[in-house]
C-alpha positions as semicolon CSV with decimal commas, in nm:
position;residue;x (nm);y (nm);z (nm)
1;M;-0,938;4,421;-12,117
2;L;-1,275;4,292;-12,225
3;G;-1,440;4,591;-12,053
4;K;-1,226;4,838;-12,223
5;I;-1,325;4,676;-12,578
6;I;-1,687;4,675;-12,495
7;K;-1,641;5,076;-12,421
8;I;-1,465;5,100;-12,760
9;V;-1,717;4,904;-12,937
10;L;-2,017;5,115;-12,757
11;V;-1,853;5,441;-12,847
12;G;-1,822;5,325;-13,197
13;I;-2,199;5,222;-13,224
14;V;-2,284;5,571;-13,090
15;L;-2,060;5,762;-13,340
16;L;-2,227;5,536;-13,610
17;A;-2,562;5,591;-13,492
18;L;-2,521;5,982;-13,448
19;P;-2,530;6,071;-13,814
20;I;-2,828;5,833;-13,868
21;V;-3,032;5,995;-13,609
22;Y;-2,965;6,329;-13,723
23;F;-3,028;6,283;-14,107
24;G;-3,329;6,088;-13,978
25;Y;-3,438;6,380;-13,769
26;Q;-3,380;6,632;-14,066
27;F;-3,565;6,391;-14,299
28;Y;-3,895;6,364;-14,061
29;H;-3,855;6,699;-13,877
30;T;-4,127;6,918;-13,973
31;G;-3,981;7,236;-13,840
32;E;-4,161;7,575;-13,846
33;D;-4,220;7,690;-14,202
34;Y;-4,147;8,060;-14,265
35;G;-4,417;8,331;-14,329
36;L;-4,728;8,106;-14,217
37;S;-4,847;8,367;-13,986
38;R;-4,938;8,720;-14,119
39;Q;-4,681;8,989;-14,011
40;L;-4,718;9,349;-13,949
41;A;-4,651;9,563;-14,241
42;D;-4,340;9,833;-14,190
43;T;-4,366;10,141;-14,377
44;T;-4,005;10,146;-14,445
45;T;-4,046;9,842;-14,658
46;K;-4,275;10,026;-14,911
47;R;-4,144;9,956;-15,269
48;T;-4,271;10,010;-15,618
49;T;-4,274;9,727;-15,883
50;A;-4,355;9,741;-16,242
51;Y;-4,720;9,620;-16,111
52;G;-4,788;9,809;-15,824
53;E;-4,653;9,891;-15,449
54;V;-4,572;9,638;-15,222
55;V;-4,517;9,661;-14,863
56;G;-4,345;9,404;-14,624
57;F;-4,232;9,351;-14,273
58;I;-3,907;9,350;-14,061
59;D;-3,812;9,000;-13,952
60;E;-3,635;8,857;-13,661
61;N;-3,299;8,930;-13,808
62;S;-3,405;9,292;-13,844
63;S;-3,395;9,246;-14,217
64;H;-3,663;9,337;-14,470
65;T;-3,888;9,072;-14,606
66;W;-4,168;9,059;-14,850
67;M;-4,369;8,718;-14,901
68;G;-4,616;8,590;-15,145
69;I;-4,564;8,840;-15,428
70;P;-4,744;8,721;-15,756
71;Y;-4,457;8,683;-16,036
72;A;-4,717;8,548;-16,265
73;Q;-5,105;8,507;-16,329
74;A;-5,248;8,212;-16,161
75;P;-5,213;7,906;-16,389
76;V;-5,557;7,800;-16,335
77;G;-5,862;7,702;-16,582
78;E;-5,760;7,781;-16,943
79;L;-5,386;7,882;-16,803
80;R;-5,346;7,539;-16,675
81;W;-5,061;7,387;-16,905
82;R;-4,968;7,713;-17,063
83;A;-4,663;7,922;-17,021
84;P;-4,705;8,166;-16,749
85;L;-4,828;8,514;-16,793
86;K;-4,689;8,846;-16,633
87;P;-4,892;8,918;-16,328
88;Q;-5,204;9,156;-16,367
89;P;-5,132;9,510;-16,218
90;W;-5,278;9,620;-15,878
91;D;-5,424;9,956;-15,757
92;D;-5,387;9,952;-15,376
93;I;-5,039;9,860;-15,203
94;Y;-4,990;9,487;-15,210
95;E;-4,938;9,361;-14,853
96;A;-4,646;9,111;-14,885
97;L;-4,702;8,987;-14,543
98;Q;-4,750;8,603;-14,578
99;A;-4,621;8,311;-14,760
100;G;-4,863;8,234;-15,040
101;D;-5,002;7,888;-15,082
102;F;-4,747;7,614;-15,206
103;C;-4,792;7,458;-15,534
104;K;-5,009;7,152;-15,572
105;Q;-4,839;6,839;-15,465
106;F;-4,857;6,556;-15,246
107;G;-4,784;6,571;-14,880
108;S;-4,458;6,389;-14,829
109;Q;-4,200;6,294;-14,549
110;M;-3,910;6,390;-14,811
111;E;-4,028;6,752;-14,741
112;S;-4,103;6,714;-14,376
113;R;-4,449;6,736;-14,404
114;P;-4,660;6,563;-14,122
115;P;-4,755;6,218;-14,135
116;S;-5,139;6,304;-14,166
117;E;-5,068;6,466;-14,508
118;W;-4,851;6,194;-14,655
119;G;-4,984;6,068;-14,984
120;T;-5,269;6,333;-14,965
121;P;-5,317;6,626;-15,215
122;I;-5,218;6,960;-15,063
123;G;-5,134;7,304;-15,187
124;S;-5,284;7,491;-15,466
125;E;-5,273;7,541;-15,824
126;D;-5,262;7,937;-15,764
127;C;-4,902;7,933;-15,631
128;L;-4,681;8,151;-15,871
129;K;-4,555;8,368;-15,577
130;L;-4,197;8,465;-15,473
131;N;-4,045;8,604;-15,140
132;I;-3,768;8,848;-15,100
133;F;-3,519;8,889;-14,821
134;A;-3,281;9,221;-14,788
135;P;-3,080;9,388;-14,552
136;A;-3,284;9,671;-14,383
137;F;-3,286;9,997;-14,564
138;A;-3,493;10,297;-14,519
139;T;-3,717;10,376;-14,819
140;G;-3,499;10,676;-14,909
141;A;-3,173;10,493;-14,878
142;V;-3,237;10,179;-15,089
143;P;-2,910;10,122;-15,264
144;K;-2,865;10,264;-15,619
145;G;-2,626;10,263;-15,926
146;D;-2,274;10,106;-15,817
147;S;-2,393;10,026;-15,466
148;R;-2,677;9,791;-15,586
149;L;-2,641;9,462;-15,421
150;P;-2,566;9,092;-15,572
151;V;-2,899;8,905;-15,607
152;M;-2,929;8,501;-15,537
153;V;-3,242;8,348;-15,667
154;Y;-3,296;8,017;-15,508
155;V;-3,462;7,713;-15,682
156;H;-3,616;7,454;-15,424
157;G;-3,554;7,098;-15,445
158;G;-3,809;6,782;-15,417
159;G;-3,772;6,590;-15,724
160;N;-3,991;6,829;-15,926
161;M;-4,299;6,664;-15,726
162;V;-4,269;6,818;-15,404
163;G;-4,164;7,134;-15,217
164;Y;-4,202;7,504;-15,178
165;A;-4,027;7,808;-15,116
166;N;-4,121;7,905;-14,773
167;Q;-4,018;7,583;-14,607
168;F;-3,832;7,614;-14,270
169;K;-3,491;7,530;-14,444
170;Y;-3,510;7,766;-14,735
171;S;-3,547;8,121;-14,539
172;G;-3,317;8,343;-14,698
173;T;-3,315;8,600;-14,403
174;Q;-2,992;8,497;-14,277
175;L;-2,813;8,489;-14,593
176;A;-2,925;8,852;-14,656
177;H;-2,870;8,992;-14,301
178;T;-2,501;8,809;-14,283
179;H;-2,364;8,858;-14,650
180;N;-2,548;9,179;-14,772
181;V;-2,725;9,019;-15,070
182;I;-3,059;9,031;-15,210
183;V;-3,234;8,656;-15,169
184;V;-3,529;8,556;-15,382
185;T;-3,720;8,226;-15,350
186;F;-4,002;8,106;-15,563
187;N;-4,275;7,850;-15,607
188;Y;-4,291;7,678;-15,931
189;R;-4,549;7,435;-16,061
190;L;-4,459;7,070;-15,991
191;G;-4,545;6,714;-16,104
192;P;-4,811;6,699;-16,381
193;F;-4,879;7,058;-16,351
194;G;-4,535;7,142;-16,424
195;W;-4,452;6,899;-16,676
196;F;-4,727;6,738;-16,905
197;S;-4,721;6,719;-17,247
198;H;-5,004;6,578;-17,493
199;P;-5,059;6,681;-17,844
200;A;-5,400;6,805;-17,791
201;L;-5,325;7,048;-17,563
202;N;-5,245;7,394;-17,686
203;N;-5,258;7,262;-18,050
204;G;-5,166;7,565;-18,270
205;G;-5,039;7,775;-17,986
206;S;-4,705;7,900;-17,924
207;A;-4,390;7,660;-17,849
208;E;-4,375;7,775;-17,505
209;D;-4,732;7,685;-17,446
210;Q;-4,689;7,343;-17,646
211;S;-4,356;7,272;-17,446
212;G;-4,479;7,070;-17,151
213;N;-4,201;7,221;-16,957
214;Y;-4,443;7,468;-16,739
215;G;-4,218;7,445;-16,432
216;N;-3,895;7,534;-16,617
217;L;-4,082;7,824;-16,774
218;D;-4,199;7,936;-16,435
219;S;-3,852;7,961;-16,318
220;I;-3,780;8,156;-16,653
221;R;-4,077;8,412;-16,549
222;A;-3,938;8,435;-16,198
223;L;-3,598;8,526;-16,324
224;A;-3,769;8,768;-16,572
225;W;-3,954;8,931;-16,277
226;V;-3,633;8,978;-16,086
227;Q;-3,474;9,149;-16,410
228;N;-3,748;9,409;-16,407
229;N;-3,823;9,461;-16,048
230;I;-3,532;9,390;-15,824
231;E;-3,358;9,718;-15,830
232;A;-3,666;9,857;-15,635
233;F;-3,536;9,640;-15,367
234;G;-3,183;9,749;-15,392
235;G;-3,061;9,462;-15,580
236;N;-2,845;9,466;-15,909
237;P;-3,013;9,318;-16,210
238;D;-2,681;9,280;-16,383
239;N;-2,550;9,072;-16,097
240;V;-2,778;8,748;-16,062
241;T;-2,667;8,415;-15,918
242;L;-2,916;8,133;-15,969
243;F;-2,868;7,873;-15,726
244;G;-3,059;7,529;-15,621
245;E;-3,016;7,177;-15,463
246;S;-3,141;6,849;-15,584
247;A;-3,423;6,898;-15,841
248;G;-3,368;7,266;-15,797
249;G;-2,994;7,216;-15,917
250;M;-3,103;7,020;-16,201
251;N;-3,353;7,285;-16,312
252;T;-3,081;7,550;-16,262
253;F;-2,860;7,301;-16,504
254;V;-3,130;7,287;-16,752
255;L;-3,176;7,674;-16,783
256;L;-2,789;7,692;-16,852
257;A;-2,899;7,511;-17,189
258;S;-3,210;7,698;-17,252
259;P;-3,210;7,980;-17,500
260;L;-3,515;8,141;-17,320
261;A;-3,318;8,209;-16,995
262;E;-3,027;8,375;-17,182
263;G;-2,914;8,702;-16,993
264;L;-3,169;8,648;-16,698
265;F;-2,902;8,531;-16,454
266;H;-2,493;8,584;-16,452
267;K;-2,372;8,295;-16,221
268;A;-2,479;7,957;-16,126
269;I;-2,450;7,717;-15,815
270;I;-2,576;7,366;-15,862
271;Q;-2,590;7,168;-15,532
272;S;-2,613;6,774;-15,575
273;G;-2,835;6,814;-15,902
274;I;-2,674;6,767;-16,218
275;T;-2,807;6,598;-16,484
276;T;-2,741;6,513;-16,850
277;K;-3,071;6,321;-16,904
278;T;-3,375;6,491;-17,052
279;T;-3,725;6,325;-17,145
280;P;-3,795;6,262;-17,514
281;L;-4,130;6,370;-17,617
282;S;-4,241;6,045;-17,747
283;E;-4,176;5,920;-17,394
284;A;-4,375;6,202;-17,225
285;Q;-4,667;6,154;-17,488
286;N;-4,694;5,800;-17,636
287;Y;-4,882;5,481;-17,511
288;V;-4,642;5,221;-17,362
289;N;-4,692;4,986;-17,651
290;S;-4,623;5,239;-17,922
291;A;-4,321;5,185;-18,164
292;E;-4,153;5,449;-17,964
293;P;-4,291;5,360;-17,635
294;G;-4,401;5,604;-17,388
295;D;-4,392;5,618;-17,006
296;K;-4,625;5,437;-16,797
297;N;-4,712;5,786;-16,680
298;S;-4,736;5,936;-17,017
299;S;-4,978;6,192;-17,110
300;R;-5,193;5,941;-17,324
301;E;-5,144;5,679;-17,078
302;I;-5,310;5,923;-16,806
303;V;-5,605;6,019;-17,032
304;S;-5,662;5,651;-17,086
305;S;-5,645;5,610;-16,684
306;F;-5,917;5,880;-16,680
307;L;-6,138;5,726;-16,925
308;V;-6,138;5,399;-16,751
309;A;-6,197;5,555;-16,408
310;D;-6,473;5,765;-16,545
311;G;-6,662;5,442;-16,691
312;L;-6,609;5,574;-17,055
313;A;-6,401;5,254;-17,143
314;G;-6,414;4,937;-16,973
315;D;-6,025;4,862;-16,978
316;R;-5,682;5,003;-17,125
317;Q;-5,744;4,881;-17,492
318;E;-6,079;5,020;-17,529
319;A;-5,969;5,357;-17,362
320;T;-5,682;5,373;-17,622
321;E;-5,959;5,336;-17,879
322;V;-6,176;5,606;-17,731
323;Q;-5,893;5,847;-17,713
324;N;-5,773;5,795;-18,043
325;G;-6,140;5,874;-18,161
326;M;-6,143;6,207;-17,963
327;S;-6,071;6,547;-18,119
328;N;-5,798;6,749;-17,986
329;A;-6,064;7,008;-17,867
330;E;-6,229;6,727;-17,679
331;I;-5,923;6,579;-17,513
332;S;-5,800;6,945;-17,397
333;T;-6,146;7,004;-17,252
334;Y;-6,161;6,678;-17,082
335;L;-5,813;6,736;-16,915
336;R;-5,887;7,099;-16,805
337;A;-6,225;6,979;-16,662
338;K;-6,019;6,774;-16,406
339;S;-5,976;6,895;-16,046
340;A;-5,614;6,929;-15,933
341;D;-5,659;6,659;-15,675
342;D;-5,798;6,400;-15,949
343;L;-5,482;6,496;-16,157
344;L;-5,241;6,403;-15,879
345;T;-5,422;6,075;-15,778
346;I;-5,462;5,935;-16,111
347;Y;-5,087;5,870;-16,126
348;D;-4,904;5,535;-16,038
349;F;-4,752;5,562;-15,701
350;S;-4,467;5,321;-15,750
351;G;-4,231;5,596;-15,748
352;V;-3,961;5,698;-15,497
353;L;-4,094;5,740;-15,122
354;G;-4,431;5,677;-15,253
355;L;-4,437;5,963;-15,514
356;P;-4,545;5,892;-15,886
357;S;-4,315;5,931;-16,162
358;V;-4,381;6,200;-16,396
359;P;-4,197;6,254;-16,736
360;Q;-3,997;6,583;-16,681
361;L;-3,732;6,809;-16,830
362;L;-3,878;6,736;-17,191
363;A;-3,661;6,790;-17,492
364;D;-3,913;6,988;-17,677
365;G;-3,663;7,205;-17,878
366;A;-3,795;7,552;-17,738
367;V;-3,766;7,547;-17,370
368;I;-3,513;7,262;-17,353
369;P;-3,290;7,180;-17,647
370;S;-3,410;6,852;-17,852
371;R;-3,012;6,762;-17,861
372;K;-2,887;6,563;-17,575
373;L;-2,744;6,791;-17,307
374;I;-2,377;6,647;-17,312
375;Q;-2,385;6,749;-17,686
376;V;-2,520;7,108;-17,578
377;F;-2,255;7,151;-17,320
378;S;-1,959;7,043;-17,557
379;N;-1,967;7,388;-17,730
380;S;-1,987;7,712;-17,506
381;A;-2,176;7,894;-17,791
382;D;-2,455;7,682;-17,740
383;Y;-2,545;7,740;-17,391
384;N;-2,570;8,000;-17,134
385;A;-2,193;8,017;-17,048
386;V;-2,175;8,188;-16,705
387;P;-1,947;8,101;-16,423
388;T;-2,078;7,782;-16,235
389;I;-2,021;7,607;-15,928
390;L;-2,098;7,244;-15,921
391;G;-2,096;7,040;-15,600
């Protein structure tokens, strides 16, 4: 009898341990990211976009794939912390045969990066690229008119701090091959490159440039690219589903409320990523001891941290005085001169999983409503009321 009880207990322990082992493996598993190596071009994949011709390759599912197509200009130099611009046209055939660099971020176990990268800046600011997965069609047999295929645009997760579109678990080839749809994945700016609002930046510029919501604007730009170009790949721009998980779900949810995203998608799927919380501009911009306190990683606090680190101020109080005495142009020039790595490593690392916490989803009133989202969604006339699945 005792032996039977011991066996039952052991079986129970094994059954309890299996999901822990499985999810632990998924959490730390580094997988083979899609599109790391350059593929051979296949002429049947040649398509014409508004910016020039592109050619892709045939993948392991015999589907057509295009990787690393620019959907915006590189947000570097003076374009850092600005709304994304349309890509520049190209003359030669663009070879979309390999994934582009993922956006600047810290290497993290949360995104299955190898331990050697954890806590280290990786990626590039020149990252606004998208990938397209489609069933195989000869150049002259691409669906048109009523035969055009549904389009699914995926927003990756990662807390808006980490993640990238060509991660091994995000390949759209199986979905395209099995369900006869066009799948689009894309990179968007993360962390302080995607969400950063300082009054000195873009002073007098457009509302979008001043918004601080550059990661969300990247999503809007990618959707606009799809609207203007996906027909060349057999997709129907009038049947676009936007979907994402975790932070990707939150970003999808926020675009339901954004007036700038109106008409760019027609259905939404939000996977474990709903939020009703946005960040007031005061929290994103102000000093922590202001009458309206800012976040410990607010833009003004970050500038003060740089001033101390650069020896331009002896402590935080002096840094506040120095910053208050700088002109908008001086602060803007000072921030834009910082390297991408410096902009990451200046942040406080006491966030989840060793990642810094950056104020994001800013209630700027242009990209994201200044009202609370719960108020926005109380009236279908105030948001993009498309069929939505939440889960």
